[in-house]
Coordinates of C-alpha atoms and ligand atoms in Angstrom, one line a residue:
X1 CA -11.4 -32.1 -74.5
X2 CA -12.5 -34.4 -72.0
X3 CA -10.4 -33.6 -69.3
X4 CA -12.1 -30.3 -69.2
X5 CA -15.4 -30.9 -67.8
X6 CA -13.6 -33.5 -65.0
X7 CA -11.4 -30.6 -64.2
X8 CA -13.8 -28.2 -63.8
X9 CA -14.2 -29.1 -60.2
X10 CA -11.3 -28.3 -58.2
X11 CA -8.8 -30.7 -56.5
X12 CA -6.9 -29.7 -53.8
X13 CA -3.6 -29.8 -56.1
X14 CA -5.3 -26.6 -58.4
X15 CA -2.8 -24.3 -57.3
X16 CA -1.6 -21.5 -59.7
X17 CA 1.3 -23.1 -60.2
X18 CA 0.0 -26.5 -61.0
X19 CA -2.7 -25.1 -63.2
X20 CA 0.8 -23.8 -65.0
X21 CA 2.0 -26.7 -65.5
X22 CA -1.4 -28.1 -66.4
X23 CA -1.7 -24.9 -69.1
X24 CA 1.7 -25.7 -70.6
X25 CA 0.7 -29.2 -71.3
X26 CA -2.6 -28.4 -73.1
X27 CA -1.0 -25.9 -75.2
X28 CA 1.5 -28.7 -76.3
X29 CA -1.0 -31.2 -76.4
X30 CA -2.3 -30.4 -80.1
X31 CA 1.4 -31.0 -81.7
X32 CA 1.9 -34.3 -79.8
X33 CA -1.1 -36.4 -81.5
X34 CA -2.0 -38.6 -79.1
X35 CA -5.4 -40.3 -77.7
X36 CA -7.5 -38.4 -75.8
X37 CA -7.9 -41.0 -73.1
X38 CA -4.4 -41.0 -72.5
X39 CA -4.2 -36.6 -72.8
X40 CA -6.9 -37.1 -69.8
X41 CA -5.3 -39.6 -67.7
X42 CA -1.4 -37.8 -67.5
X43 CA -3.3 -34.3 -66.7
X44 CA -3.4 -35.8 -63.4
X45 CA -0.7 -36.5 -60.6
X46 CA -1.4 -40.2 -60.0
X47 CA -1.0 -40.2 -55.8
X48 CA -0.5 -36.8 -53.2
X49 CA -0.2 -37.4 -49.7
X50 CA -0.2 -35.0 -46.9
X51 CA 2.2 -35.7 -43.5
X52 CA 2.0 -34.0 -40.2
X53 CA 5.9 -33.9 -38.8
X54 CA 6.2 -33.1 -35.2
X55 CA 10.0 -31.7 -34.3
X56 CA 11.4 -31.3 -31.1
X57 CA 13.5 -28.1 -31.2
X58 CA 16.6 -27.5 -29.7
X59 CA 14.7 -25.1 -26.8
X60 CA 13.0 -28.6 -25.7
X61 CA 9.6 -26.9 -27.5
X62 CA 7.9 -28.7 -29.8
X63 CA 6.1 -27.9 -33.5
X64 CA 4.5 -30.1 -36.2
X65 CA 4.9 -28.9 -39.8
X66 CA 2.8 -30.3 -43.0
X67 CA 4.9 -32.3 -45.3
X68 CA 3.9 -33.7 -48.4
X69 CA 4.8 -36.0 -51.9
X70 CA 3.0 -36.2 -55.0
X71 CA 3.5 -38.9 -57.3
X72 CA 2.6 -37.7 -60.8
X73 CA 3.4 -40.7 -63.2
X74 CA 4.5 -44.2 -62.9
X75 CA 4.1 -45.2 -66.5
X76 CA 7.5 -45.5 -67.2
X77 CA 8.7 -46.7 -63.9
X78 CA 9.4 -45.8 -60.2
X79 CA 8.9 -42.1 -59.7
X80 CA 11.2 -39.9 -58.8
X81 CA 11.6 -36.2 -57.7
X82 CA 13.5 -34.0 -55.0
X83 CA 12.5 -32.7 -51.7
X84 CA 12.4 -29.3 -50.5
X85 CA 12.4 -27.1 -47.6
X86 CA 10.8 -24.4 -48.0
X87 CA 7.8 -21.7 -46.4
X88 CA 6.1 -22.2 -49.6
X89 CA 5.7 -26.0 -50.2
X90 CA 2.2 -27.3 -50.8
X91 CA 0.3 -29.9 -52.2
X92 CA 0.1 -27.7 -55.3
X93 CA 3.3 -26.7 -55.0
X94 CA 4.9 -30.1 -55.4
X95 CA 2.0 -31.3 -58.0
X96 CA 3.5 -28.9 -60.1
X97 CA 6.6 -30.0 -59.5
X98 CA 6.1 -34.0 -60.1
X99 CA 4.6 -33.1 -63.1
X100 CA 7.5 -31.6 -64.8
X101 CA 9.5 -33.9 -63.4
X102 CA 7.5 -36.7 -64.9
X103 CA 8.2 -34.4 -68.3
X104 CA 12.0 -33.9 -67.8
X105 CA 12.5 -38.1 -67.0
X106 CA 10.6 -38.7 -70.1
X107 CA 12.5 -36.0 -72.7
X108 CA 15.6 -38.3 -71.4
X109 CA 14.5 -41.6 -71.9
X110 CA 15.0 -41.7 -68.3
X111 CA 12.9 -45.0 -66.8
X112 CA 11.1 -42.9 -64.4
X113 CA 8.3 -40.9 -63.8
X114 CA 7.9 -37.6 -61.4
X115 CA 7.2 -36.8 -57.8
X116 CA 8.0 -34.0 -55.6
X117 CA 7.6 -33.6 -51.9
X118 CA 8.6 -31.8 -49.3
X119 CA 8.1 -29.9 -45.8
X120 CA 7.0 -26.2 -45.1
X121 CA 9.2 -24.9 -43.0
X122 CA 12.0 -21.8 -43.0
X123 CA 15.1 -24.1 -43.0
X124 CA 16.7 -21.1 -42.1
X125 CA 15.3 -20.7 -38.8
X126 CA 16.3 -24.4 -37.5
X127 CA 20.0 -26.0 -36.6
X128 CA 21.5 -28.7 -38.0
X129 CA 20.1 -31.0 -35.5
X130 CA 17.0 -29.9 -35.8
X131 CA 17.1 -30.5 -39.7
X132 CA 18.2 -34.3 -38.7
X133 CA 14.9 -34.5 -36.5
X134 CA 12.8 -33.3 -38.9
X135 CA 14.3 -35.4 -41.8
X136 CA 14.3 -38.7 -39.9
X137 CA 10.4 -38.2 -38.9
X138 CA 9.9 -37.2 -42.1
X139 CA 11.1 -40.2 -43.7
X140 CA 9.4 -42.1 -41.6
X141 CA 6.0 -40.5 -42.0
X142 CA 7.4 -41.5 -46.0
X143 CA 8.2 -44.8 -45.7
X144 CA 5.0 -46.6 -47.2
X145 CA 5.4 -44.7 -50.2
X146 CA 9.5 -44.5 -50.8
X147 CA 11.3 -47.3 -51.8
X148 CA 14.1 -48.1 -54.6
X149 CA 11.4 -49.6 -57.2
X150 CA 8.4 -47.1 -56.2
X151 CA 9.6 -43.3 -55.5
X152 CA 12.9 -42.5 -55.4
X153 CA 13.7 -39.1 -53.6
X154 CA 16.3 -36.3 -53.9
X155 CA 18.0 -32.9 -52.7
X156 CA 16.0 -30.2 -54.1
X157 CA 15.7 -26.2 -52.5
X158 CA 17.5 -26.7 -48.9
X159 CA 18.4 -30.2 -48.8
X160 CA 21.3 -31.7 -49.6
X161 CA 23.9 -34.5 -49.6
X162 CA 23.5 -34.7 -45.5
X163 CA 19.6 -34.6 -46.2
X164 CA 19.8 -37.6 -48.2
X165 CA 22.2 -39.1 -45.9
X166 CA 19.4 -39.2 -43.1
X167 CA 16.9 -40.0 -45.1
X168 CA 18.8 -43.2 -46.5
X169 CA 20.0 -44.3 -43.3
X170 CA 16.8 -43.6 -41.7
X171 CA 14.7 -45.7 -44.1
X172 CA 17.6 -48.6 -43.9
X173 CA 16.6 -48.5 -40.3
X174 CA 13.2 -49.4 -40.5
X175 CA 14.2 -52.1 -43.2
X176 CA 16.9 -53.2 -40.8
X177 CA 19.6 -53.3 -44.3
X178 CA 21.6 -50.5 -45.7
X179 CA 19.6 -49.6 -48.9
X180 CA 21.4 -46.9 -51.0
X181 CA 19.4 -46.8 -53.7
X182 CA 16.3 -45.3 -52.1
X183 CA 17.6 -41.8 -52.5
X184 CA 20.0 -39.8 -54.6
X185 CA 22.0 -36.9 -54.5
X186 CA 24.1 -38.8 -51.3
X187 CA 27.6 -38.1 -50.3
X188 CA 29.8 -40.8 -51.7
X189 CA 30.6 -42.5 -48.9
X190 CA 27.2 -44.2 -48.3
X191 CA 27.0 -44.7 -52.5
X192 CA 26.4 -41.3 -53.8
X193 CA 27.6 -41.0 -57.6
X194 CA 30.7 -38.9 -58.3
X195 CA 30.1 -35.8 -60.4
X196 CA 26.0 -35.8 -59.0
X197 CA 26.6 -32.5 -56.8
X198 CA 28.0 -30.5 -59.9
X199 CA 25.4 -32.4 -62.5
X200 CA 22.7 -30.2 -62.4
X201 CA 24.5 -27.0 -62.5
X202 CA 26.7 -28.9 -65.5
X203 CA 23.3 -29.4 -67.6
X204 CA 23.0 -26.2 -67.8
X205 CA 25.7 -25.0 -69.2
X206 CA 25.7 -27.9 -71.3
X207 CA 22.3 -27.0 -73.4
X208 CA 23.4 -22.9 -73.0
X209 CA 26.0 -24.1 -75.1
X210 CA 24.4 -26.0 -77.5
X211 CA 21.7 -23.4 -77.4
X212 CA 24.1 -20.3 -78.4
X213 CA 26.1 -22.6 -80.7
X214 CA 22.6 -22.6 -83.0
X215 CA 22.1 -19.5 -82.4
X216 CA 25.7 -18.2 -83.3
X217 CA 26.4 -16.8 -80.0
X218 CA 29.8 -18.8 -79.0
X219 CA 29.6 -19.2 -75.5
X220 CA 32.6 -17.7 -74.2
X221 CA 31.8 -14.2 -75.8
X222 CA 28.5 -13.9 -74.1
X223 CA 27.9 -12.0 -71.0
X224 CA 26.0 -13.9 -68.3
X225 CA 23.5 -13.4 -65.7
X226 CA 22.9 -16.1 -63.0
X227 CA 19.9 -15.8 -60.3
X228 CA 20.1 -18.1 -57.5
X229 CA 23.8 -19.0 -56.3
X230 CA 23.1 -22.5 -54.8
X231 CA 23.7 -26.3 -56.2
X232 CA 22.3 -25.2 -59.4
X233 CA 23.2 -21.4 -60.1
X234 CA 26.6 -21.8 -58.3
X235 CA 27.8 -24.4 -60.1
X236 CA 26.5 -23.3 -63.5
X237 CA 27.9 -19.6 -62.6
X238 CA 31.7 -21.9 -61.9
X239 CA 31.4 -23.8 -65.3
X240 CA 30.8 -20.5 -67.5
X241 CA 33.3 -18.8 -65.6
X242 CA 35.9 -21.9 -66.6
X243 CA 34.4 -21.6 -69.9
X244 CA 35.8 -17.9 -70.5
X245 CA 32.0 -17.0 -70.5
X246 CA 31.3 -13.3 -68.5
X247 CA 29.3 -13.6 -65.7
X248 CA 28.6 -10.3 -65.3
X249 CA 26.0 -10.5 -62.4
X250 CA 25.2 -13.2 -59.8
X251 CA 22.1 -12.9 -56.5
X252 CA 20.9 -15.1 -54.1
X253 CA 18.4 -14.4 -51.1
X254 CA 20.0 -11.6 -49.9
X255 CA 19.7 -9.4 -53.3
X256 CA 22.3 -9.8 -56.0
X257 CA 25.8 -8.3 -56.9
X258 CA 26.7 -6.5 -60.9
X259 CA 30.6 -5.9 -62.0
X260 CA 29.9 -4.9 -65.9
X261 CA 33.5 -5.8 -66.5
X262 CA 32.6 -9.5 -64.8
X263 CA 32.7 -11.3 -61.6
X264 CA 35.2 -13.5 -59.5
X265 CA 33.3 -16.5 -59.5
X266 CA 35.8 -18.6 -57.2
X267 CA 36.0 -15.7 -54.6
X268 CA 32.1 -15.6 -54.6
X269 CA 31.9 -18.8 -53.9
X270 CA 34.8 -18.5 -51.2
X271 CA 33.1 -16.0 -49.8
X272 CA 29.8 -17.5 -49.6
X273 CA 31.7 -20.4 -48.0
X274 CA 32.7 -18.2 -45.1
X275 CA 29.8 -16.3 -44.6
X276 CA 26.6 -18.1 -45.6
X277 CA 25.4 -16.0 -48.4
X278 CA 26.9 -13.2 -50.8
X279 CA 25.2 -10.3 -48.5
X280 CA 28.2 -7.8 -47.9
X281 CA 29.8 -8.8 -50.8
X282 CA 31.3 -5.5 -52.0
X283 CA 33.3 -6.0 -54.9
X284 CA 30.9 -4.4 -57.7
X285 CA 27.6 -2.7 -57.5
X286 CA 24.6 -4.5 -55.3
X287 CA 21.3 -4.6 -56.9
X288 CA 18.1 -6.3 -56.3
X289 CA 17.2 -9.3 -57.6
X290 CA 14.4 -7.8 -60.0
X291 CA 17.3 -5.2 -61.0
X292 CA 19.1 -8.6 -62.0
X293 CA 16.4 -9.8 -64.0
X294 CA 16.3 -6.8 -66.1
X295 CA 20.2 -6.1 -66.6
X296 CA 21.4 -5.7 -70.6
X297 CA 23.1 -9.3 -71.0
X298 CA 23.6 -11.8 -73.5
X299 CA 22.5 -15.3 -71.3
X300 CA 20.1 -14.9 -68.5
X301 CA 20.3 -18.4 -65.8
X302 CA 17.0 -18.0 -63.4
X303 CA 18.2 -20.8 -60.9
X304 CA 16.3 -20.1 -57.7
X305 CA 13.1 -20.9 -57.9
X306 CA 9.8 -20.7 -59.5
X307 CA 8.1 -17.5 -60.8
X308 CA 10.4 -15.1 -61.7
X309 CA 9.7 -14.3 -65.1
X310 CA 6.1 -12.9 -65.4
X311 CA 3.6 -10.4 -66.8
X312 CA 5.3 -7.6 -64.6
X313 CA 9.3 -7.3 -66.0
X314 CA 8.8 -9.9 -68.9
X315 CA 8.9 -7.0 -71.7
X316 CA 12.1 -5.6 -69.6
X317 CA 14.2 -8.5 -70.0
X318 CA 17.4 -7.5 -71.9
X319 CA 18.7 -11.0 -72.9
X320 CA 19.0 -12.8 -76.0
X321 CA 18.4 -16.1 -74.5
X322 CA 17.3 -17.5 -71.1
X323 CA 18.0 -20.7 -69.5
X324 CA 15.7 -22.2 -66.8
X325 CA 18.0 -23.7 -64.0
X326 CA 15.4 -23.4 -62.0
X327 CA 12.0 -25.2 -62.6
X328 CA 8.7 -23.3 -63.3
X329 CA 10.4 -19.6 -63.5
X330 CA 8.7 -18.4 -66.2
X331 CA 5.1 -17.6 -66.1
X332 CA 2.9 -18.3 -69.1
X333 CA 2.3 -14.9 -69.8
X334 CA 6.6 -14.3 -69.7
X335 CA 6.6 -17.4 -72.1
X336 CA 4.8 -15.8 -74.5
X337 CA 6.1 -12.1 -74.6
X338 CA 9.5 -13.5 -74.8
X339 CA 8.6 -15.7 -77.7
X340 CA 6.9 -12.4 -79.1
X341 CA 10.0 -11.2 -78.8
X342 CA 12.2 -13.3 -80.0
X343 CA 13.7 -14.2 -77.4
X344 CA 14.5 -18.3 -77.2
X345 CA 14.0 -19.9 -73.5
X346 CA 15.5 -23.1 -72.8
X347 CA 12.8 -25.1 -71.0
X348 CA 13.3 -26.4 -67.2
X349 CA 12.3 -29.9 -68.3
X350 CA 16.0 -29.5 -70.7
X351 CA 17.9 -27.4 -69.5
X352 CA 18.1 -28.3 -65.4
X353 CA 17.9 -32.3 -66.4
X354 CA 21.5 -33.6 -65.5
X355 CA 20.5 -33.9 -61.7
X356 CA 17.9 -36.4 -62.5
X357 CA 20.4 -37.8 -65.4
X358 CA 23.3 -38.3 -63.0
X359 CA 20.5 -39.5 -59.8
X360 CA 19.6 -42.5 -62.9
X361 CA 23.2 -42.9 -63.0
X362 CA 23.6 -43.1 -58.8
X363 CA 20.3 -45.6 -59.1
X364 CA 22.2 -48.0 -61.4
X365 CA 25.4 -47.9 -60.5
X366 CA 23.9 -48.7 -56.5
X367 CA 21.9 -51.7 -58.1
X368 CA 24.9 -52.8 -59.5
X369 CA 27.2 -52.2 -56.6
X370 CA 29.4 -51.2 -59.6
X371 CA 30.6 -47.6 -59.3
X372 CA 31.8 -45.5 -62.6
X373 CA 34.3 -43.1 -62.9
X374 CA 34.2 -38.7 -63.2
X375 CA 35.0 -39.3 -66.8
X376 CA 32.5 -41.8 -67.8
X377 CA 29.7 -40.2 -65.7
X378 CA 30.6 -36.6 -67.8
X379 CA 31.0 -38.1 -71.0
X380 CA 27.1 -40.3 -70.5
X381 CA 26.1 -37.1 -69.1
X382 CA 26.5 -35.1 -71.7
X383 CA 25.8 -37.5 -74.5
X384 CA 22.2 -37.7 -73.1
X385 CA 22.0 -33.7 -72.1
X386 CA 22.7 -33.2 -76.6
X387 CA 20.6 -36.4 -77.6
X388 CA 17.5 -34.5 -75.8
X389 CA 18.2 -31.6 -76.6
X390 CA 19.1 -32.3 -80.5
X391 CA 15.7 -34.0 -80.4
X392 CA 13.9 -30.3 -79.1
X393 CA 15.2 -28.7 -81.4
X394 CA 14.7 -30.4 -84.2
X395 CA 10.9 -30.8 -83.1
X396 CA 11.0 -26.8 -82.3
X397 CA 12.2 -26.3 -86.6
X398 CA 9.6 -29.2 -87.6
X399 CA 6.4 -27.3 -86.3
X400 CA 7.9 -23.4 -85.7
X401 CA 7.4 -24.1 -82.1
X402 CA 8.9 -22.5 -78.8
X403 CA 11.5 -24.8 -77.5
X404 CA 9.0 -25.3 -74.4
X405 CA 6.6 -26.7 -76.3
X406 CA 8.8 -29.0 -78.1
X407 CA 10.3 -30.0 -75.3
X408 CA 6.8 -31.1 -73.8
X409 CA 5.7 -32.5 -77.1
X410 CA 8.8 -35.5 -77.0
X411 CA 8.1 -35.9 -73.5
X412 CA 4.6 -36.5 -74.0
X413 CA 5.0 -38.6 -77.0
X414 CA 7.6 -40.7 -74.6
X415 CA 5.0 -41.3 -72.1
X416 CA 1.7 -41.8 -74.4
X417 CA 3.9 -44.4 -76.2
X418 CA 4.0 -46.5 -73.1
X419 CA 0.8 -45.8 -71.5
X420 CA -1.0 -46.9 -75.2
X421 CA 1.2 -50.3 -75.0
X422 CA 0.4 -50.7 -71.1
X423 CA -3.2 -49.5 -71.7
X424 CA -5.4 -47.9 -68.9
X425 CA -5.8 -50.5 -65.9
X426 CA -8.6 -52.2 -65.3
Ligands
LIG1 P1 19.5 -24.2 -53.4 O1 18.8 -24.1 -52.1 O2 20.9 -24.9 -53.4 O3 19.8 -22.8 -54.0 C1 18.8 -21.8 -54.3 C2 19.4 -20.5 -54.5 O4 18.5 -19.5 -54.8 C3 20.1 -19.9 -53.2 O5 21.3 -19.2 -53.5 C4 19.0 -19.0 -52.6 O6 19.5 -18.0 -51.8 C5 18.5 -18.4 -53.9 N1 17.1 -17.9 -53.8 C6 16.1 -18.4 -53.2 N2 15.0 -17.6 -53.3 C7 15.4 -16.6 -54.1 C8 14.8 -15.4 -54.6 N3 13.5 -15.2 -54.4 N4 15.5 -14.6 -55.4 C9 16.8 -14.9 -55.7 N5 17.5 -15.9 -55.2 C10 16.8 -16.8 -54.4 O7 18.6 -24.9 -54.4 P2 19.0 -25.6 -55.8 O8 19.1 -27.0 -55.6 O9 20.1 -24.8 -56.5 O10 17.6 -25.3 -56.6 C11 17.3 -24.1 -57.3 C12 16.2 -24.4 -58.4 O11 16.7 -25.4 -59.3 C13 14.9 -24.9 -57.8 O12 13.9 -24.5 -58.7 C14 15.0 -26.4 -58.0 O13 13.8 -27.1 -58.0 C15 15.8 -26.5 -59.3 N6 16.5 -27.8 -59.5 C16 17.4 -28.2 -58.7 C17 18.1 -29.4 -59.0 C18 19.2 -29.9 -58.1 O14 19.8 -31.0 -58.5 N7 19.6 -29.3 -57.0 C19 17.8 -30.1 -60.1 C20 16.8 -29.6 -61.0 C21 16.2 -28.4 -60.7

């Protein structure tokens, strides 16, 4: 294909990761039928920038960090995408990232395209006030390319509802009007969406529930592995536990924690409350988190980041079904021993999509100035979560496909669709 020979030279966004993302697109690319111009044109992020952030530190010091956003797609409208903080971010990193995102707004009928940005740093190391500094300059360094009807930011790994706050207050700053509809993911009180916190984590369990319900496997007789024990993991680890799943083993940063017989859920989470993370948390065995990965289990939930599932414990994986909280955790070469194996993995671009789903909802409802209720929010939520994930499957049983690449195949059609009836400018 075309695409091909341009790619051949390197652009700064060839990361591994991105060339994963890349890979998984081309492998879906000959079940989606569309025109090659239009295969060649969305195999490439649309805009990357790259920001230098100088911080002030509490010590009166001062450091600059790189921070960056990569716009993938704007076919479909504004782009949108989280922000992380993280050692790892770069201008791969995130082209990954937008990419998927660009897939995931698409396999909802979501308006949107995909970005991702964020700043490399060890949010661990710096105070709250610090984290405000950073933000704010951030933004700033941002503002040319942010706005409610161009690219439309969110939490991702280490930001939060406060991150968002600054970020929305900052850019109303510059524009000298509150404007709440520049970011998502924002506490309520400067028009965040009810139920957008627990969305993501919700998703989830949503499509691991329509996933073992195909497969026979009612949910609250499965035993459950979660990886990662923040927004995402933690809340999906809650909603299995109120769903009389097992979760049988949870981990976050500091290593992981196995009770065969199951977990407290609300005490993990009370204790992570108190203490910052579940290291020291002694009620059932503590194992590593590649121990995790590997433990006999009916569900497996990687929620904490990318690159988890690879060449190296792929083959060791016990489950019967993984779901990707987490975006990018599998590794090609996972994707296809487990589908060697049998093993069914509902995609990233599925499974985690009720952040974004719930951020549209935030978007609309702060265009609006018209704010909906927990109820309505859970029922549209979940409506959409089935409606895309009905279509997978269906497209999955059509072509004896992986759920991954069906899940890229409706995407793509999505976007093709529109970029064939907008045509390729000039
Ligand atoms: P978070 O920072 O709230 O939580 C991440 C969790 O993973 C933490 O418990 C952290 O300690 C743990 N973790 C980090 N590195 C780990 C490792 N190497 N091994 C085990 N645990 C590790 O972040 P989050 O918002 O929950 O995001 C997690 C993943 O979900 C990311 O891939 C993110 O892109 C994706 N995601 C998040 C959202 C959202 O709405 N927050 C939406 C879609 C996808």
């Amino acid at each position: 294909m075309a695409h091909a020979e341009a790619t051949e030279q390197q652009i700064e966004w060839d990361s591994p990761l991105f060339l994963m993302a890349r890979a998984q697109y081309e492998q879906s690319l000959p079940h989606a039928d569309i025109s090659d111009d239009v295969a060649e044109r969305l195999a490439f992020p649309e805009r990357a920038l790259i920001v230098s952030v100088p911080l002030r530190l509490d010590d009166g010091s001062m450091r600059v960090y790189a921070g960056y956003r990569v716009q993938h797609s704007s076919v479909l409208g504004p782009t949108k995408g989280g922000i992380r903080y993280d050692p790892e971010v770069s201008l791969g990193e995130c082209a990954a990232l937008a990419t998927w995102m660009t897939w995931k707004c698409a396999l909802l009928r979501l308006p949107y395209g995909g970005a991702k940005g964020g700043v490399r740093c060890n949010p661990r190391e710096l105070s709250q006030r610090e984290l405000e500094r950073l933000t704010r300059r951030f933004t700033s360094e941002l503002v040319r390319e942010i706005g409610p009807e161009t690219d439309i930011p969110a939490p991702d790994m280490a930001t939060n509802e406060q991150t968002m706050a600054w970020m929305m207050d900052t850019y109303s700053m510059l524009k000298g009007h509150a404007v709440p509809e520049v970011v998502t993911g924002k506490p309520i009180s400067v028009g965040g969406s009810i139920y957008r916190r627990e969305a993501t984590g919700a998703g989830v369990v949503m499509t691991a529930e329509r996933a073992c319900a195909r497969l026979d496997m009612p949910l609250p007789a499965q035993r459950c592995v979660v990886q990662g024990f923040g927004n995402v993991g933690g809340v999906a680890a809650s909603e299995l536990h109120d769903k009389g799943a097992t979760v049988i083993a949870v981990s976050d940063i500091s290593g992981g924690v196995h009770a065969p017989d199951g977990l407290d859920v609300p005490e993990l989470h009370a204790y992570v409350t108190e203490h910052g993370s579940l290291e020291g948390y002694d009620k059932g065995e503590r194992i590593t988190n590649e121990e995790l990965l590997e433990l006999p289990c009916d569900v497996l939930f990687v929620a904490a980041r990318e690159d988890q599932l690879t060449v190296e414990n792929a083959a060791r994986v016990q489950a019967r079904l993984i779901v990707e909280g987490a975006n990018g955790p599998t590794t090609l070469e996972a994707d296809a021993i487990f589908a060697e194996r049998g093993i069914h993995v509902v995609p990233d671009i599925l499974a985690n999509a009720g952040g974004v789903t719930v951020s549209y909802f935030e978007w609309v409802q702060d265009l609006g100035r018209l704010f909906w209720d927990r109820e309505e929010i859970r029922v549209r939520l979940a409506d959409k979560m089935m409606d895309a994930f009905d279509r997978v499957w269906a497209v999955s049983e059509e072509k004896s496909i992986t759920l991954r690449q069906s899940a890229m195949v409706a995407a793509i059609r999505e976007v093709a669709g529109a970029l064939d009836a907008r045509g390729i400018y000039p």
